[in-house]
PDB file of C-alpha atoms in Angstrom:
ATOM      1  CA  UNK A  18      -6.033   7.943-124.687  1.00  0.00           C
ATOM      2  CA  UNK A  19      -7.665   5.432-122.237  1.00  0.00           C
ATOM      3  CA  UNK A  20      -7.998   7.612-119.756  1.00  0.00           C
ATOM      4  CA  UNK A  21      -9.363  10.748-121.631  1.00  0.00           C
ATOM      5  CA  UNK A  22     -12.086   8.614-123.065  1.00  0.00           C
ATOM      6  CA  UNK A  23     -12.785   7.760-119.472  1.00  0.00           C
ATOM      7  CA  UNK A  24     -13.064  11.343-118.220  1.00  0.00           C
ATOM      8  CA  UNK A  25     -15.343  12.234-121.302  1.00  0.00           C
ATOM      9  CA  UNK A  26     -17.743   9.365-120.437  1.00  0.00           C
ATOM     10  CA  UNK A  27     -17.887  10.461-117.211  1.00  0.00           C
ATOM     11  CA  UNK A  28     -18.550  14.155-117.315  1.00  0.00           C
ATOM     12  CA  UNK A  29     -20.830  13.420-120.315  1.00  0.00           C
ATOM     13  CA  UNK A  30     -23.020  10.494-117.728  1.00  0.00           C
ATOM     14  CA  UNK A  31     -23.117  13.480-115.247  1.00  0.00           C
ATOM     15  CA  UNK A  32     -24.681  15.813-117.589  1.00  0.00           C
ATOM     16  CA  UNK A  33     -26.991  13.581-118.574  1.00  0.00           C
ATOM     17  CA  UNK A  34     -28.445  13.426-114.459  1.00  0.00           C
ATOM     18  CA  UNK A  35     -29.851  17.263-114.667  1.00  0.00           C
ATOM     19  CA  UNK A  36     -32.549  18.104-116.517  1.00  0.00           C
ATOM     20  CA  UNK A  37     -32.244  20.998-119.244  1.00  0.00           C
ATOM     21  CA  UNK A  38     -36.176  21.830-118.613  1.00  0.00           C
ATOM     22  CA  UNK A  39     -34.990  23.641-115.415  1.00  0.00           C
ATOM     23  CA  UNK A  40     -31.597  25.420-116.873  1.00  0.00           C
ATOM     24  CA  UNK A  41     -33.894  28.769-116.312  1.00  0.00           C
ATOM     25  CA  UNK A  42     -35.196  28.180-113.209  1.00  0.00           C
ATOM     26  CA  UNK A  43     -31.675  27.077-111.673  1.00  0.00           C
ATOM     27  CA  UNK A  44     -30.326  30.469-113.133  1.00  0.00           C
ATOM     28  CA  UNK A  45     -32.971  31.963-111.733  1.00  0.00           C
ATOM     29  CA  UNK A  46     -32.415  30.696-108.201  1.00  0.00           C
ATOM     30  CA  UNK A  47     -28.517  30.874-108.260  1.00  0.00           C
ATOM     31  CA  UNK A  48     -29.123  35.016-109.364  1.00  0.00           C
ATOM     32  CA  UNK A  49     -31.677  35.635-106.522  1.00  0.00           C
ATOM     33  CA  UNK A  50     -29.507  34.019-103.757  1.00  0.00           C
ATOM     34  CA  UNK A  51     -25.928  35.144-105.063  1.00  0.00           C
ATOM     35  CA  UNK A  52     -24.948  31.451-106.098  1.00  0.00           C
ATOM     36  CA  UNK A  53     -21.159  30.823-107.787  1.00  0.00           C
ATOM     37  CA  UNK A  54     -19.294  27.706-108.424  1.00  0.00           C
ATOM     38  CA  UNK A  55     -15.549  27.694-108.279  1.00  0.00           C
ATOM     39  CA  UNK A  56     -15.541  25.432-111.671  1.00  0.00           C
ATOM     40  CA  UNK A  57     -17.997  23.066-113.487  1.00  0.00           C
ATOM     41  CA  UNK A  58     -17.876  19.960-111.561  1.00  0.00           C
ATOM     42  CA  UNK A  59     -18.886  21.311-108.860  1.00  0.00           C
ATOM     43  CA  UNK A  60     -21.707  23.089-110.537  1.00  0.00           C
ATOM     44  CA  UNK A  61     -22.727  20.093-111.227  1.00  0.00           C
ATOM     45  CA  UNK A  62     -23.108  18.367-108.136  1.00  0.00           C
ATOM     46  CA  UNK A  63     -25.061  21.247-106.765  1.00  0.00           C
ATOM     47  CA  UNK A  64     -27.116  21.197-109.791  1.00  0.00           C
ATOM     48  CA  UNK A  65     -27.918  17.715-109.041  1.00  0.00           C
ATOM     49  CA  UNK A  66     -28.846  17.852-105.700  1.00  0.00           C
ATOM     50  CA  UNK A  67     -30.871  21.376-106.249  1.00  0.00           C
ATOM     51  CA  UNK A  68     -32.985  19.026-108.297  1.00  0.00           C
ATOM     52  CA  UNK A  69     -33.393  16.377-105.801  1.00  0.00           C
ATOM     53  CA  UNK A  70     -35.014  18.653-103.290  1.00  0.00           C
ATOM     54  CA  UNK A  71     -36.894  20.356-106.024  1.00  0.00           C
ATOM     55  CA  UNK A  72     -38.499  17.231-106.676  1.00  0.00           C
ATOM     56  CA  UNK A  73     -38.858  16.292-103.126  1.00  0.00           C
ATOM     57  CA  UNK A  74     -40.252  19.854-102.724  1.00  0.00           C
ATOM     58  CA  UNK A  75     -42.581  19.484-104.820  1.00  0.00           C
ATOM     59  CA  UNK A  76     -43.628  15.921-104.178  1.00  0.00           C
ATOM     60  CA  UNK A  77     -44.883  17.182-100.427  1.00  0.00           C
ATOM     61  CA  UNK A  78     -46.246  20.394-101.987  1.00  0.00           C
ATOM     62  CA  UNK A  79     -48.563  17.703-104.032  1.00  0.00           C
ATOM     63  CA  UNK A  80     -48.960  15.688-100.535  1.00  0.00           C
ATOM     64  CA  UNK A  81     -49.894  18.759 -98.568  1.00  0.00           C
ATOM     65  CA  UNK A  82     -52.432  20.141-101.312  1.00  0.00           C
ATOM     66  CA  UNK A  83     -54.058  16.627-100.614  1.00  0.00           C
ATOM     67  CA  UNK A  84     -54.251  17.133 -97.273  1.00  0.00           C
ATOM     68  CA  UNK A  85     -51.415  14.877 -96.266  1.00  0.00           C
ATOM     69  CA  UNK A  86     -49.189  17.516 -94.027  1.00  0.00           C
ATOM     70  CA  UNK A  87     -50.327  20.248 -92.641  1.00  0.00           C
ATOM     71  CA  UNK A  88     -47.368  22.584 -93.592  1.00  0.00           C
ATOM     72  CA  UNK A  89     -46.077  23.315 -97.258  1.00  0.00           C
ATOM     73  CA  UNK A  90     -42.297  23.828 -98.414  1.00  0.00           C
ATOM     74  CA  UNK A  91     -40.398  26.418-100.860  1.00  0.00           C
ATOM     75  CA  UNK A  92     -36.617  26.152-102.522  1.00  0.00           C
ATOM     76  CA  UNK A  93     -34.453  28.623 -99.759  1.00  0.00           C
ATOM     77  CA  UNK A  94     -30.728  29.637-100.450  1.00  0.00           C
ATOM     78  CA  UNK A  95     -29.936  25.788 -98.926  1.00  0.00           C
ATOM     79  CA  UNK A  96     -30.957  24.167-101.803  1.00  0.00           C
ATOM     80  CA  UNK A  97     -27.931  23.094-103.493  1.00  0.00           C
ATOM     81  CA  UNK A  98     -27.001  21.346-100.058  1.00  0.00           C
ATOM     82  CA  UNK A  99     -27.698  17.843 -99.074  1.00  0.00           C
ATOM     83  CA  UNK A 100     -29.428  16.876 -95.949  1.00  0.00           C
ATOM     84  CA  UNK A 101     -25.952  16.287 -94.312  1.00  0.00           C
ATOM     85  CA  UNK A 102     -25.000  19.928 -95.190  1.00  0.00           C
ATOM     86  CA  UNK A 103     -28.105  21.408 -93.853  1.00  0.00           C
ATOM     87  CA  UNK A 104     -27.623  19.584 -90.334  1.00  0.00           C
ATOM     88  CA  UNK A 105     -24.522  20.679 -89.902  1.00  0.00           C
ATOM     89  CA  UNK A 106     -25.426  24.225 -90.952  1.00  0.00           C
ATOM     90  CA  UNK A 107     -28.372  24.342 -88.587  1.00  0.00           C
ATOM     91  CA  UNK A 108     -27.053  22.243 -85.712  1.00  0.00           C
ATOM     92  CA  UNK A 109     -25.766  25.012 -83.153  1.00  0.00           C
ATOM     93  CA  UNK A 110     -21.676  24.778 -81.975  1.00  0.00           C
ATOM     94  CA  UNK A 111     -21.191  23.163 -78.622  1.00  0.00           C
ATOM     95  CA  UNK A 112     -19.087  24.802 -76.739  1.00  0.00           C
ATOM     96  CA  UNK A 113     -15.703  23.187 -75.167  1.00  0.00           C
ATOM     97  CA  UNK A 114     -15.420  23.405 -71.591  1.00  0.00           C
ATOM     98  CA  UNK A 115     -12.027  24.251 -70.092  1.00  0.00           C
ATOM     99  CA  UNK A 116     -10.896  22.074 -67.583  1.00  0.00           C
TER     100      UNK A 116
END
C-alpha cells in the first residue's frame, strides 16, 4: 500500500513541475517536429526540460530586445533535450585510428 502511495505522490509532484498554460503550445511543437514518447514518464521529462529552454529562450529573447546580445534564439526540434544531449548530438565522431 506503502509503496503505491509513494508512486502516486511522485508522479502527481512531477505533474505539478509543467505548466498547463503551455499544454497547446507543447502539442503544437511535438506535431510540427514529429515528436512521440514511448510512455508518460518520459513525456514528462521532456516536457520539463522543453520548458526550461522555453524559458531560457525567452529570457535572452527579452535580453537581446534590450540590446544585451546581439543574436536572438527560437525553440528547434532539440528542445526537449538538455544541454548534455545537444553536445553530444552536435559534437562530431572522432574517428579511431588503426594501429
Amino acid at each position: 500500500m506503502w509503496k503505491i502511495l509513494f508512486i502516486a505522490a511522485l508522479s502527481g509532484g512531477a505533474a505539478a513541475l509543467v505548466s498547463q498554460d503551455l499544454d497547446q503550445e507543447w502539442e503544437t511543437w511535438k506535431s510540427k517536429f514529429n515528436k512521440s514518447y514511448p510512455n508518460k514518464n518520459e513525456e514528462l521529462k521532456r516536457r520539463e526540460i522543453w520548458e526550461k529552454n522555453l524559458e531560457m529562450i525567452t529570457q535572452h529573447n527579452l535580453e537581446f530586445s534590450k540590446g544585451m546580445h546581439t543574436y536572438d534564439l527560437a525553440m528547434n526540434d532539440r528542445g526537449d533535450l538538455t544541454t548534455e544531449e545537444m553536445s553530444g548530438c552536435l559534437l562530431p565522431f572522432r574517428k579511431r585510428r588503426s594501429v
